[in-house]
Amino acid sequence: MASTPEKSYRELLVVKHFAWLLTSTGKIEVYNAQGTLQQLPLVAAVTAQHLANDGDNVLAQIGSRLERWNVAKSGWETIGKMPAVTFGIAANRQHHVFAITGKGVLDVETGKSYLPASSPNSQLRQLTGFGQPATYFMDSEDRLWIGFGYGEWGGNIFTFDTNKHEYINLRFNKFNIELNPIKSFFQLRDGVGVSSGLQHMMTSGTLAEFTNTGARIIYNTWADRDTIPTKQPTFTEQPYIGPATYDAATNQLYFYSQLGVYAATYGGSLAKLASWHKVFEPKLHWRYGQPDAVGSPMNVLAMLPLGEGKLVLLTQNDGAGIWNGQSFELLQP
């Protein structure tokens, strides 16, 4: 069992094989793919609320200021103002910045907010504003994906086209949003992947891909269950799916579960767990009363590829760590 670190992290992003982490107190730490802390005094000196990718640079919300860390110049540039309280920030390919607030998606440049007209989840029809999302993601076509998890009430997905300034009506097809609290989004070759998981009497989870034709199920734990009543998977045998990610360089799709990290080659039939292989299973801490927990290995908030088969994981109780292809090591500041 790993020792509990003195600090925790709340946000993670990867820029050019470097992991940028935001601590619970707002300090920024940067690690290379080998897990070595980078000495960047100007980065360490600020206190930020949120981080975001901006091409090969990094955005940071610092109070009501919007700052960009220019990687090539190793310095901060003030690029705008924004509300002091937001749920997250993101930039599209035109370096146009958007924030998620209680009023919806805010165009930081114009100051105009956009709230969707309705909720895809039929159990939650009234929509007067946004709360804290479970995850959000800017895709390769400048669409901002915002995901929510409501436990036994399922989840929600809102997709905002940042160029047209309008929400997209998604076709969910067989992806039942009323049963799928959202855990993560990730870029795939032909669309955007989504992972969801629920622990409500039984564990369950889904991986799906949204393309121009709507949602396509990649893997669903309920569909994978043995149909013979006496051979149903037990509580501990069925994956409770958490964050997932895709490494385009290796064409590997990964998902996290209480059983460990699983991987498979993207593009084939992945409807059965037997089509996946377990990569590793780190031992992490668990605390009673925390949400969405069925045991210590489930306590992961985000997972991103670092390249060359390496992954960086943001955990709830053990800080962050890197899978280097051979072992999982917690980062030591």
GROMACS .gro file of C-alpha atoms in nm:
model
  333
    1MET     CA    1   0.000   0.000   0.000
    2ALA     CA    2   0.142   0.336  -0.102
    3SER     CA    3   0.189   0.603   0.163
    4THR     CA    4  -0.052   0.895   0.150
    5PRO     CA    5   0.122   1.207   0.011
    6GLU     CA    6   0.123   1.537   0.196
    7LYS     CA    7  -0.046   1.714  -0.094
    8SER     CA    8  -0.323   1.630  -0.336
    9TYR     CA    9  -0.389   1.738  -0.693
   10ARG     CA   10  -0.711   1.850  -0.858
   11GLU     CA   11  -0.622   1.899  -1.225
   12LEU     CA   12  -0.396   1.727  -1.477
   13LEU     CA   13  -0.293   1.802  -1.834
   14VAL     CA   14  -0.017   1.683  -2.065
   15VAL     CA   15   0.177   1.917  -2.293
   16LYS     CA   16   0.453   1.776  -2.518
   17HIS     CA   17   0.511   1.473  -2.291
   18PHE     CA   18   0.521   1.685  -1.974
   19ALA     CA   19   0.259   1.643  -1.701
   20TRP     CA   20   0.123   1.966  -1.552
   21LEU     CA   21  -0.045   1.922  -1.214
   22LEU     CA   22  -0.247   2.169  -1.010
   23THR     CA   23  -0.240   2.105  -0.636
   24SER     CA   24  -0.539   2.146  -0.407
   25THR     CA   25  -0.385   2.474  -0.287
   26GLY     CA   26  -0.343   2.607  -0.642
   27LYS     CA   27   0.029   2.549  -0.690
   28ILE     CA   28   0.152   2.421  -1.027
   29GLU     CA   29   0.404   2.137  -1.060
   30VAL     CA   30   0.552   2.011  -1.387
   31TYR     CA   31   0.706   1.665  -1.433
   32ASN     CA   32   0.876   1.505  -1.731
   33ALA     CA   33   0.782   1.158  -1.856
   34GLN     CA   34   1.043   1.005  -1.624
   35GLY     CA   35   0.870   1.155  -1.319
   36THR     CA   36   1.131   1.424  -1.249
   37LEU     CA   37   1.007   1.757  -1.114
   38GLN     CA   38   1.101   2.045  -1.344
   39GLN     CA   39   1.249   2.356  -1.186
   40LEU     CA   40   1.033   2.642  -1.320
   41PRO     CA   41   1.039   2.920  -1.056
   42LEU     CA   42   0.797   3.148  -1.245
   43VAL     CA   43   0.545   2.863  -1.269
   44ALA     CA   44   0.586   2.763  -0.905
   45ALA     CA   45   0.538   3.125  -0.792
   46VAL     CA   46   0.173   3.160  -0.898
   47THR     CA   47  -0.148   3.034  -0.741
   48ALA     CA   48  -0.403   2.921  -1.000
   49GLN     CA   49  -0.763   2.803  -1.006
   50HIS     CA   50  -0.753   2.612  -1.337
   51LEU     CA   51  -0.517   2.495  -1.611
   52ALA     CA   52  -0.581   2.422  -1.979
   53ASN     CA   53  -0.394   2.327  -2.295
   54ASP     CA   54  -0.343   2.602  -2.552
   55GLY     CA   55  -0.161   2.428  -2.833
   56ASP     CA   56   0.193   2.370  -2.706
   57ASN     CA   57   0.142   2.633  -2.435
   58VAL     CA   58  -0.053   2.631  -2.108
   59LEU     CA   59  -0.337   2.853  -1.988
   60ALA     CA   60  -0.387   2.933  -1.623
   61GLN     CA   61  -0.667   3.116  -1.448
   62ILE     CA   62  -0.500   3.322  -1.175
   63GLY     CA   63  -0.773   3.503  -0.984
   64SER     CA   64  -0.956   3.714  -1.241
   65ARG     CA   65  -0.658   3.711  -1.480
   66LEU     CA   66  -0.611   3.476  -1.771
   67GLU     CA   67  -0.243   3.397  -1.823
   68ARG     CA   68  -0.061   3.195  -2.088
   69TRP     CA   69   0.268   3.017  -2.014
   70ASN     CA   70   0.475   3.047  -2.330
   71VAL     CA   71   0.680   2.727  -2.333
   72ALA     CA   72   0.931   2.857  -2.588
   73LYS     CA   73   0.993   3.182  -2.394
   74SER     CA   74   0.952   3.028  -2.046
   75GLY     CA   75   0.736   3.317  -1.930
   76TRP     CA   76   0.380   3.425  -1.851
   77GLU     CA   77   0.172   3.646  -2.082
   78THR     CA   78  -0.146   3.816  -1.961
   79ILE     CA   79  -0.410   3.761  -2.227
   80GLY     CA   80  -0.738   3.860  -2.067
   81LYS     CA   81  -0.975   3.890  -1.773
   82MET     CA   82  -1.244   3.651  -1.657
   83PRO     CA   83  -1.480   3.588  -1.365
   84ALA     CA   84  -1.299   3.494  -1.047
   85VAL     CA   85  -1.518   3.186  -1.001
   86THR     CA   86  -1.535   2.925  -1.280
   87PHE     CA   87  -1.558   2.545  -1.302
   88GLY     CA   88  -1.290   2.516  -1.571
   89ILE     CA   89  -1.131   2.673  -1.879
   90ALA     CA   90  -1.050   2.548  -2.230
   91ALA     CA   91  -0.906   2.688  -2.554
   92ASN     CA   92  -0.985   2.591  -2.913
   93ARG     CA   93  -0.745   2.576  -3.209
   94GLN     CA   94  -0.786   2.951  -3.269
   95HIS     CA   95  -0.662   3.015  -2.911
   96HIS     CA   96  -1.012   3.137  -2.826
   97VAL     CA   97  -1.077   3.075  -2.456
   98PHE     CA   98  -1.400   2.955  -2.300
   99ALA     CA   99  -1.490   2.902  -1.935
  100ILE     CA  100  -1.752   2.681  -1.772
  101THR     CA  101  -1.956   2.873  -1.515
  102GLY     CA  102  -2.289   2.842  -1.339
  103LYS     CA  103  -2.446   3.033  -1.629
  104GLY     CA  104  -2.321   2.786  -1.892
  105VAL     CA  105  -2.030   2.822  -2.135
  106LEU     CA  106  -1.873   3.168  -2.123
  107ASP     CA  107  -1.693   3.319  -2.423
  108VAL     CA  108  -1.416   3.496  -2.233
  109GLU     CA  109  -1.348   3.743  -2.514
  110THR     CA  110  -1.707   3.866  -2.557
  111GLY     CA  111  -1.835   3.803  -2.205
  112LYS     CA  112  -2.144   3.624  -2.337
  113SER     CA  113  -2.268   3.303  -2.173
  114TYR     CA  114  -2.451   3.018  -2.343
  115LEU     CA  115  -2.679   2.777  -2.155
  116PRO     CA  116  -2.838   2.475  -2.329
  117ALA     CA  117  -3.214   2.481  -2.370
  118SER     CA  118  -3.272   2.137  -2.222
  119SER     CA  119  -3.110   1.835  -2.059
  120PRO     CA  120  -3.049   1.506  -2.247
  121ASN     CA  121  -3.118   1.321  -1.922
  122SER     CA  122  -3.499   1.295  -1.907
  123GLN     CA  123  -3.489   1.250  -1.530
  124LEU     CA  124  -3.346   1.602  -1.494
  125ARG     CA  125  -3.561   1.811  -1.721
  126GLN     CA  126  -3.527   2.149  -1.552
  127LEU     CA  127  -3.202   2.322  -1.645
  128THR     CA  128  -3.139   2.663  -1.490
  129GLY     CA  129  -2.759   2.653  -1.481
  130PHE     CA  130  -2.449   2.437  -1.454
  131GLY     CA  131  -2.294   2.289  -1.142
  132GLN     CA  132  -1.944   2.147  -1.111
  133PRO     CA  133  -1.888   1.908  -1.405
  134ALA     CA  134  -1.725   1.571  -1.354
  135THR     CA  135  -1.505   1.632  -1.658
  136TYR     CA  136  -1.471   1.851  -1.969
  137PHE     CA  137  -1.272   1.832  -2.291
  138MET     CA  138  -1.201   2.039  -2.604
  139ASP     CA  139  -1.192   1.808  -2.906
  140SER     CA  140  -1.003   1.835  -3.234
  141GLU     CA  141  -1.298   2.008  -3.402
  142ASP     CA  142  -1.326   2.287  -3.142
  143ARG     CA  143  -1.622   2.135  -2.961
  144LEU     CA  144  -1.630   2.164  -2.583
  145TRP     CA  145  -1.765   1.849  -2.416
  146ILE     CA  146  -1.899   1.886  -2.061
  147GLY     CA  147  -1.988   1.576  -1.861
  148PHE     CA  148  -2.178   1.533  -1.535
  149GLY     CA  149  -2.232   1.244  -1.300
  150TYR     CA  150  -2.537   1.215  -1.073
  151GLY     CA  151  -2.481   0.870  -0.924
  152GLU     CA  152  -2.794   0.655  -0.951
  153TRP     CA  153  -2.957   0.931  -1.161
  154GLY     CA  154  -2.707   0.876  -1.440
  155GLY     CA  155  -2.523   1.157  -1.615
  156ASN     CA  156  -2.539   1.436  -1.869
  157ILE     CA  157  -2.337   1.545  -2.171
  158PHE     CA  158  -2.349   1.890  -2.326
  159THR     CA  159  -2.144   1.962  -2.640
  160PHE     CA  160  -2.080   2.324  -2.736
  161ASP     CA  161  -1.949   2.423  -3.081
  162THR     CA  162  -1.707   2.704  -2.995
  163ASN     CA  163  -1.691   2.831  -3.355
  164LYS     CA  164  -2.068   2.847  -3.416
  165HIS     CA  165  -2.147   2.936  -3.053
  166GLU     CA  166  -2.423   2.678  -3.027
  167TYR     CA  167  -2.493   2.348  -2.856
  168ILE     CA  168  -2.501   2.028  -3.060
  169ASN     CA  169  -2.793   1.786  -3.033
  170LEU     CA  170  -2.616   1.456  -2.975
  171ARG     CA  171  -2.758   1.124  -3.088
  172PHE     CA  172  -2.712   0.891  -2.795
  173ASN     CA  173  -2.849   0.580  -2.972
  174LYS     CA  174  -2.797   0.288  -2.729
  175PHE     CA  175  -2.586   0.491  -2.488
  176ASN     CA  176  -2.837   0.542  -2.208
  177ILE     CA  177  -2.742   0.870  -2.041
  178GLU     CA  178  -2.989   0.801  -1.756
  179LEU     CA  179  -2.765   0.510  -1.648
  180ASN     CA  180  -2.419   0.650  -1.720
  181PRO     CA  181  -2.247   0.901  -1.487
  182ILE     CA  182  -1.970   1.052  -1.700
  183LYS     CA  183  -1.607   0.998  -1.598
  184SER     CA  184  -1.396   1.121  -1.893
  185PHE     CA  185  -1.375   1.229  -2.256
  186PHE     CA  186  -1.087   1.158  -2.495
  187GLN     CA  187  -1.002   1.208  -2.861
  188LEU     CA  188  -1.035   0.910  -3.094
  189ARG     CA  189  -0.954   0.879  -3.463
  190ASP     CA  190  -1.312   0.921  -3.586
  191GLY     CA  191  -1.479   1.094  -3.293
  192VAL     CA  192  -1.479   1.152  -2.919
  193GLY     CA  193  -1.466   0.873  -2.665
  194VAL     CA  194  -1.650   0.878  -2.335
  195SER     CA  195  -1.626   0.661  -2.026
  196SER     CA  196  -1.889   0.617  -1.758
  197GLY     CA  197  -1.925   0.411  -1.444
  198LEU     CA  198  -2.173   0.349  -1.165
  199GLN     CA  199  -2.171   0.164  -0.836
  200HIS     CA  200  -2.533   0.126  -0.728
  201MET     CA  201  -2.600  -0.219  -0.580
  202MET     CA  202  -2.383  -0.357  -0.864
  203THR     CA  203  -2.080  -0.221  -1.048
  204SER     CA  204  -2.113  -0.124  -1.414
  205GLY     CA  205  -1.947   0.082  -1.682
  206THR     CA  206  -1.951   0.181  -2.046
  207LEU     CA  207  -1.705   0.298  -2.309
  208ALA     CA  208  -1.860   0.467  -2.612
  209GLU     CA  209  -1.758   0.676  -2.911
  210PHE     CA  210  -1.952   0.972  -3.049
  211THR     CA  211  -1.916   1.022  -3.425
  212ASN     CA  212  -2.122   1.207  -3.684
  213THR     CA  213  -2.372   0.920  -3.674
  214GLY     CA  214  -2.412   0.930  -3.298
  215ALA     CA  215  -2.293   0.712  -3.011
  216ARG     CA  216  -2.142   0.368  -3.068
  217ILE     CA  217  -2.090   0.133  -2.773
  218ILE     CA  218  -1.731   0.004  -2.752
  219TYR     CA  219  -1.762  -0.193  -2.429
  220ASN     CA  220  -2.049  -0.230  -2.182
  221THR     CA  221  -2.024  -0.439  -1.868
  222TRP     CA  222  -2.392  -0.537  -1.865
  223ALA     CA  223  -2.376  -0.665  -2.223
  224ASP     CA  224  -2.064  -0.861  -2.126
  225ARG     CA  225  -2.236  -1.047  -1.844
  226ASP     CA  226  -2.303  -1.419  -1.870
  227THR     CA  227  -2.674  -1.466  -1.945
  228ILE     CA  228  -2.694  -1.788  -1.741
  229PRO     CA  229  -2.838  -1.682  -1.401
  230THR     CA  230  -2.603  -1.905  -1.201
  231LYS     CA  231  -2.295  -1.765  -1.375
  232GLN     CA  232  -2.344  -1.390  -1.338
  233PRO     CA  233  -2.018  -1.207  -1.260
  234THR     CA  234  -1.988  -1.120  -0.892
  235PHE     CA  235  -1.964  -0.768  -0.748
  236THR     CA  236  -1.583  -0.777  -0.769
  237GLU     CA  237  -1.557  -0.938  -1.113
  238GLN     CA  238  -1.743  -0.674  -1.312
  239PRO     CA  239  -1.546  -0.355  -1.397
  240TYR     CA  240  -1.660  -0.025  -1.254
  241ILE     CA  241  -1.519   0.194  -1.529
  242GLY     CA  242  -1.359   0.525  -1.439
  243PRO     CA  243  -1.145   0.752  -1.658
  244ALA     CA  244  -1.029   0.630  -1.998
  245THR     CA  245  -0.785   0.761  -2.258
  246TYR     CA  246  -0.639   0.688  -2.601
  247ASP     CA  247  -0.276   0.694  -2.717
  248ALA     CA  248  -0.280   0.772  -3.088
  249ALA     CA  249   0.090   0.690  -3.128
  250THR     CA  250   0.037   0.328  -3.023
  251ASN     CA  251  -0.335   0.300  -3.115
  252GLN     CA  252  -0.407   0.180  -2.762
  253LEU     CA  253  -0.729   0.246  -2.575
  254TYR     CA  254  -0.708   0.237  -2.193
  255PHE     CA  255  -0.964   0.239  -1.916
  256TYR     CA  256  -0.936   0.242  -1.540
  257SER     CA  257  -1.147   0.025  -1.312
  258GLN     CA  258  -1.146  -0.115  -0.961
  259LEU     CA  259  -0.976  -0.419  -1.119
  260GLY     CA  260  -0.688  -0.214  -1.261
  261VAL     CA  261  -0.590  -0.049  -1.591
  262TYR     CA  262  -0.693  -0.239  -1.906
  263ALA     CA  263  -0.577  -0.179  -2.263
  264ALA     CA  264  -0.674  -0.292  -2.612
  265THR     CA  265  -0.598  -0.202  -2.971
  266TYR     CA  266  -0.855   0.048  -3.092
  267GLY     CA  267  -1.054  -0.052  -3.399
  268GLY     CA  268  -1.140  -0.415  -3.336
  269SER     CA  269  -1.426  -0.580  -3.151
  270LEU     CA  270  -1.386  -0.493  -2.782
  271ALA     CA  271  -1.728  -0.599  -2.653
  272LYS     CA  272  -1.583  -0.864  -2.418
  273LEU     CA  273  -1.341  -0.805  -2.133
  274ALA     CA  274  -1.142  -1.101  -2.270
  275SER     CA  275  -1.050  -0.876  -2.565
  276TRP     CA  276  -0.866  -0.644  -2.323
  277HIS     CA  277  -0.554  -0.714  -2.118
  278LYS     CA  278  -0.468  -0.586  -1.772
  279VAL     CA  279  -0.168  -0.354  -1.784
  280PHE     CA  280  -0.120  -0.289  -1.413
  281GLU     CA  281  -0.309  -0.263  -1.086
  282PRO     CA  282  -0.167  -0.004  -0.844
  283LYS     CA  283  -0.252  -0.018  -0.475
  284LEU     CA  284  -0.413   0.308  -0.368
  285HIS     CA  285  -0.580   0.439  -0.056
  286TRP     CA  286  -0.954   0.457  -0.004
  287ARG     CA  287  -1.151   0.654   0.256
  288TYR     CA  288  -1.503   0.573   0.374
  289GLY     CA  289  -1.763   0.823   0.263
  290GLN     CA  290  -1.590   0.939  -0.054
  291PRO     CA  291  -1.808   0.928  -0.367
  292ASP     CA  292  -1.785   0.667  -0.643
  293ALA     CA  293  -1.554   0.430  -0.456
  294VAL     CA  294  -1.569   0.051  -0.448
  295GLY     CA  295  -1.215  -0.005  -0.326
  296SER     CA  296  -0.877   0.165  -0.339
  297PRO     CA  297  -0.783   0.101  -0.705
  298MET     CA  298  -1.094   0.289  -0.824
  299ASN     CA  299  -0.982   0.619  -0.675
  300VAL     CA  300  -0.855   0.780  -0.994
  301LEU     CA  301  -0.982   1.112  -1.128
  302ALA     CA  302  -0.796   1.134  -1.462
  303MET     CA  303  -0.561   0.936  -1.683
  304LEU     CA  304  -0.362   1.067  -1.982
  305PRO     CA  305  -0.095   0.923  -2.214
  306LEU     CA  306   0.262   1.054  -2.186
  307GLY     CA  307   0.384   0.873  -2.499
  308GLU     CA  308   0.591   0.557  -2.550
  309GLY     CA  309   0.337   0.347  -2.361
  310LYS     CA  310   0.354   0.566  -2.049
  311LEU     CA  311   0.052   0.694  -1.857
  312VAL     CA  312   0.006   0.957  -1.587
  313LEU     CA  313  -0.274   0.908  -1.334
  314LEU     CA  314  -0.435   1.163  -1.103
  315THR     CA  315  -0.566   0.987  -0.793
  316GLN     CA  316  -0.805   1.099  -0.521
  317ASN     CA  317  -0.591   1.012  -0.219
  318ASP     CA  318  -0.239   0.926  -0.336
  319GLY     CA  319  -0.137   1.227  -0.542
  320ALA     CA  320  -0.028   1.147  -0.898
  321GLY     CA  321   0.181   0.872  -1.049
  322ILE     CA  322   0.336   0.752  -1.374
  323TRP     CA  323   0.316   0.410  -1.533
  324ASN     CA  324   0.653   0.387  -1.709
  325GLY     CA  325   0.579   0.065  -1.895
  326GLN     CA  326   0.724  -0.153  -1.619
  327SER     CA  327   0.598  -0.017  -1.289
  328PHE     CA  328   0.370   0.247  -1.138
  329GLU     CA  329   0.553   0.510  -0.933
  330LEU     CA  330   0.396   0.792  -0.733
  331LEU     CA  331   0.543   1.135  -0.806
  332GLN     CA  332   0.762   1.272  -0.530
  333PRO     CA  333   0.790   1.655  -0.532
   0.00000   0.00000   0.00000
